[in-house]
Amino acid sequence: MITLKIGQKVPLNIERMGINGEGIASISGRLVFVPYALPGETILAEITENARNFSRAKVVKINKKSKFRVKPEDSVYADLSSSHIMHLAYPQQLEFKKDLMRQALEKYKPTGWKNYELRDTLGMENPRHYRNKLQYQIRRLNDGTVIAGLYRENSHHLVNLERCVVQEEMTQTIVNQVCRLIEKYKLPVDDERKTRGIRTVMVRRSQKTGQVQMIFVSSTRVVLDGQVWPEPYADQEITKREKMGFVKFDKILSELTEEFKDIVTVAVNYHPKKTSEIYGDRTQILFNEKDTITEGVLDYEFELSPRAFYQLNPTQANVLYAEAVKALHPRKTDTVVDAYCGVGTIGFAVADKVKSVHGMDVTPEAIVDARANAKRLGFKNCHYETGRAEKIIPNWYKTGQRPTALLVDPPRTGLDSALLETIAKFQPEKMVYVSCNVSTLAKDLIVLSQFYNVDYIQSVDMFPHTARTEAVVKMTKRDKPIRLERKFNKRK
């Protein structure tokens, strides 16, 4: 096999796109991955990394451009992630995302994968400004300017984002004003070394109502109307030095809520630990015309508390949930388990079509929201518990309950191995898997395809201009399970 050296410049013919959106070429059988290169292009590339079986490179010059290459609208997109594909025309992005699923299936080879029906990706009419939530890190530069943005890939360099093509415009406007107000009132900003203060700002806007909620994440407490937030525990003493670093929140809160009338909730999250986690353990509401915002999907509305999860693309959430309902094919006799239920959104989409919905989630705040949403919507057949599905489902069976359908919408890590074992043991008649990661979906199908036929996989573009896609998988129980030859792999 050919030996390539770091810094060596080589001509490459890009053959296809990989699972992270990079172009893939080969030299004498050795794969070379090149971010921002497209199939059909001939380029001059510089080798940047050598692994045992592949190399990575960067584009030096494009000698022959793809006819599908376009100029990115966002000038900093390449700074944030090498998996952004804004340089590829949108119709071809949709084709690529269907191919992502095919690549993952070919790699992991679940039972019968060659015969799975892969449906064309459902895209957006206008794939811009679709993210209804931002979570920006805050930094103060040496000249006193305050910026907000995201970290450059594989670095701790913060890229300032004053305008973002995929971000909902009002949320961007609000966070830009937050930066100006922090400068104006000289509020402390955390620098991860010696200064304690504001670390992160989250802004989320409801597409349905326009209502806005915010969370300020701070490494020190804030003071509002003379009150310290979050309130110290009874046995906790606050040092004089800590008091000097408190964020005085009266003026910034007053100006923000006066300028942006749609802000209905402002919360503070106290996060003094030096970790990569975005949030700390304690969140308290500072300004609450409402504790929640009202969002809507399909033909119903629901409430979201500041920390509750909801899809980042509410326009495509309507498409995704409609596909999930279609795949489930609900019947009035169905008892549905909604694992990873969050605030109940997918379950509510079928609640009026089935006998009952039983949801669970490990986030207590989400279950509080789910119960409140079900009550407000008048769904007396929806029941929610805090905990893990693999613990709760067996307990239901012990009491004689027999779910006929299973909905799962797991995080990017896929299904927990314990839940896979639970599904393998109890095997409801039908199952719908909503996935946000084609790789972990394909891995999980290794196990699930032993017990279920995969009727089809429908890709939905929830994240235009990135190499990520979501998929809805319709599965029905096999008449006879295939012998399970592969063990369940434990996931952290």
mmCIF file of N, CA, C and O in Angstrom, residues 186-188 196-198 218-224 226-230 232 238-249 270:
data_model
loop_
_atom_site.group_PDB
_atom_site.id
_atom_site.type_symbol
_atom_site.label_atom_id
_atom_site.label_comp_id
_atom_site.label_asym_id
_atom_site.label_seq_id
_atom_site.Cartn_x
_atom_site.Cartn_y
_atom_site.Cartn_z
ATOM 1 N N LYS A 186 -21.001 45.916 32.129
ATOM 2 C CA LYS A 186 -19.743 45.348 32.611
ATOM 3 C C LYS A 186 -19.976 44.131 33.527
ATOM 4 O O LYS A 186 -19.364 44.001 34.590
ATOM 5 N N LEU A 187 -20.855 43.256 33.078
ATOM 6 C CA LEU A 187 -21.129 42.045 33.847
ATOM 7 C C LEU A 187 -19.985 41.052 33.699
ATOM 8 O O LEU A 187 -19.366 40.958 32.629
ATOM 9 N N PRO A 188 -19.688 40.293 34.739
ATOM 10 C CA PRO A 188 -18.579 39.334 34.663
ATOM 11 C C PRO A 188 -18.893 38.183 33.704
ATOM 12 O O PRO A 188 -20.026 37.693 33.659
ATOM 13 N N ARG A 196 -15.071 34.508 37.207
ATOM 14 C CA ARG A 196 -16.302 33.741 37.259
ATOM 15 C C ARG A 196 -17.446 34.627 36.791
ATOM 16 O O ARG A 196 -17.463 35.830 37.049
ATOM 17 N N GLY A 197 -18.412 34.047 36.111
ATOM 18 C CA GLY A 197 -19.523 34.848 35.617
ATOM 19 C C GLY A 197 -20.348 34.084 34.603
ATOM 20 O O GLY A 197 -20.435 32.850 34.655
ATOM 21 N N ILE A 198 -20.945 34.796 33.658
ATOM 22 C CA ILE A 198 -21.830 34.187 32.660
ATOM 23 C C ILE A 198 -21.025 33.302 31.711
ATOM 24 O O ILE A 198 -20.007 33.713 31.169
ATOM 25 N N SER A 218 -24.426 30.457 34.561
ATOM 26 C CA SER A 218 -23.407 31.273 35.227
ATOM 27 C C SER A 218 -22.617 30.436 36.214
ATOM 28 O O SER A 218 -23.168 29.575 36.900
ATOM 29 N N SER A 219 -21.313 30.715 36.285
ATOM 30 C CA SER A 219 -20.468 30.018 37.250
ATOM 31 C C SER A 219 -20.493 30.687 38.615
ATOM 32 O O SER A 219 -19.883 30.208 39.559
ATOM 33 N N THR A 220 -21.183 31.817 38.713
ATOM 34 C CA THR A 220 -21.430 32.455 40.000
ATOM 35 C C THR A 220 -22.915 32.783 40.090
ATOM 36 O O THR A 220 -23.628 32.777 39.090
ATOM 37 N N ARG A 221 -23.378 33.049 41.283
ATOM 38 C CA ARG A 221 -24.794 33.366 41.452
ATOM 39 C C ARG A 221 -25.099 34.757 40.902
ATOM 40 O O ARG A 221 -24.203 35.565 40.683
ATOM 41 N N VAL A 222 -26.390 35.001 40.696
ATOM 42 C CA VAL A 222 -26.809 36.316 40.229
ATOM 43 C C VAL A 222 -27.642 36.986 41.318
ATOM 44 O O VAL A 222 -28.218 36.320 42.188
ATOM 45 N N VAL A 223 -27.691 38.317 41.248
ATOM 46 C CA VAL A 223 -28.470 39.099 42.209
ATOM 47 C C VAL A 223 -29.562 39.837 41.456
ATOM 48 O O VAL A 223 -29.293 40.521 40.468
ATOM 49 N N LEU A 224 -30.804 39.700 41.932
ATOM 50 C CA LEU A 224 -31.950 40.364 41.325
ATOM 51 C C LEU A 224 -32.841 40.891 42.439
ATOM 52 O O LEU A 224 -33.275 40.118 43.308
ATOM 53 N N GLY A 226 -32.013 42.470 44.967
ATOM 54 C CA GLY A 226 -31.397 42.206 46.258
ATOM 55 C C GLY A 226 -31.423 40.750 46.692
ATOM 56 O O GLY A 226 -30.870 40.389 47.731
ATOM 57 N N GLN A 227 -32.049 39.894 45.874
ATOM 58 C CA GLN A 227 -32.158 38.467 46.187
ATOM 59 C C GLN A 227 -31.087 37.691 45.425
ATOM 60 O O GLN A 227 -30.841 37.949 44.246
ATOM 61 N N VAL A 228 -30.433 36.748 46.119
ATOM 62 C CA VAL A 228 -29.399 35.922 45.488
ATOM 63 C C VAL A 228 -30.054 34.697 44.857
ATOM 64 O O VAL A 228 -30.863 34.005 45.486
ATOM 65 N N TRP A 229 -29.684 34.460 43.578
ATOM 66 C CA TRP A 229 -30.210 33.304 42.840
ATOM 67 C C TRP A 229 -29.060 32.497 42.238
ATOM 68 O O TRP A 229 -28.127 33.093 41.712
ATOM 69 N N PRO A 230 -29.103 31.168 42.224
ATOM 70 C CA PRO A 230 -30.023 30.353 43.011
ATOM 71 C C PRO A 230 -29.774 30.551 44.508
ATOM 72 O O PRO A 230 -28.648 30.846 44.911
ATOM 73 N N PRO A 232 -28.758 29.928 48.154
ATOM 74 C CA PRO A 232 -27.830 28.965 48.761
ATOM 75 C C PRO A 232 -28.586 27.964 49.628
ATOM 76 O O PRO A 232 -29.653 28.280 50.174
ATOM 77 N N ILE A 238 -21.623 31.802 51.888
ATOM 78 C CA ILE A 238 -21.108 32.488 50.704
ATOM 79 C C ILE A 238 -19.974 33.405 51.137
ATOM 80 O O ILE A 238 -20.135 34.243 52.021
ATOM 81 N N THR A 239 -18.818 33.231 50.524
ATOM 82 C CA THR A 239 -17.650 34.027 50.906
ATOM 83 C C THR A 239 -17.768 35.442 50.373
ATOM 84 O O THR A 239 -18.517 35.716 49.432
ATOM 85 N N LYS A 240 -17.002 36.339 50.978
ATOM 86 C CA LYS A 240 -16.998 37.734 50.556
ATOM 87 C C LYS A 240 -16.503 37.846 49.121
ATOM 88 O O LYS A 240 -17.036 38.630 48.327
ATOM 89 N N ARG A 241 -15.510 37.053 48.770
ATOM 90 C CA ARG A 241 -14.966 37.087 47.402
ATOM 91 C C ARG A 241 -16.032 36.665 46.388
ATOM 92 O O ARG A 241 -16.144 37.249 45.316
ATOM 93 N N GLU A 242 -16.813 35.638 46.755
ATOM 94 C CA GLU A 242 -17.853 35.174 45.845
ATOM 95 C C GLU A 242 -18.914 36.258 45.666
ATOM 96 O O GLU A 242 -19.405 36.489 44.561
ATOM 97 N N LYS A 243 -19.262 36.941 46.754
ATOM 98 C CA LYS A 243 -20.266 38.003 46.670
ATOM 99 C C LYS A 243 -19.828 39.112 45.712
ATOM 100 O O LYS A 243 -20.637 39.669 44.975
ATOM 101 N N MET A 244 -18.524 39.404 45.704
ATOM 102 C CA MET A 244 -18.009 40.464 44.830
ATOM 103 C C MET A 244 -18.162 40.104 43.357
ATOM 104 O O MET A 244 -18.223 40.977 42.498
ATOM 105 N N GLY A 245 -18.222 38.808 43.070
ATOM 106 C CA GLY A 245 -18.312 38.372 41.679
ATOM 107 C C GLY A 245 -19.724 38.085 41.211
ATOM 108 O O GLY A 245 -19.929 37.641 40.081
ATOM 109 N N PHE A 246 -20.723 38.340 42.071
ATOM 110 C CA PHE A 246 -22.100 38.079 41.681
ATOM 111 C C PHE A 246 -22.477 38.882 40.426
ATOM 112 O O PHE A 246 -22.059 40.033 40.263
ATOM 113 N N VAL A 247 -23.289 38.283 39.575
ATOM 114 C CA VAL A 247 -23.796 38.967 38.395
ATOM 115 C C VAL A 247 -25.026 39.782 38.803
ATOM 116 O O VAL A 247 -26.031 39.221 39.251
ATOM 117 N N LYS A 248 -24.931 41.097 38.670
ATOM 118 C CA LYS A 248 -26.058 41.966 39.020
ATOM 119 C C LYS A 248 -27.010 42.033 37.824
ATOM 120 O O LYS A 248 -26.707 42.642 36.805
ATOM 121 N N PHE A 249 -28.178 41.404 38.005
ATOM 122 C CA PHE A 249 -29.012 41.069 36.863
ATOM 123 C C PHE A 249 -30.170 42.033 36.614
ATOM 124 O O PHE A 249 -30.864 41.925 35.611
ATOM 125 N N TYR A 270 -27.101 27.567 37.625
ATOM 126 C CA TYR A 270 -25.859 27.740 38.390
ATOM 127 C C TYR A 270 -24.932 26.575 38.087
ATOM 128 O O TYR A 270 -25.236 25.419 38.369
#
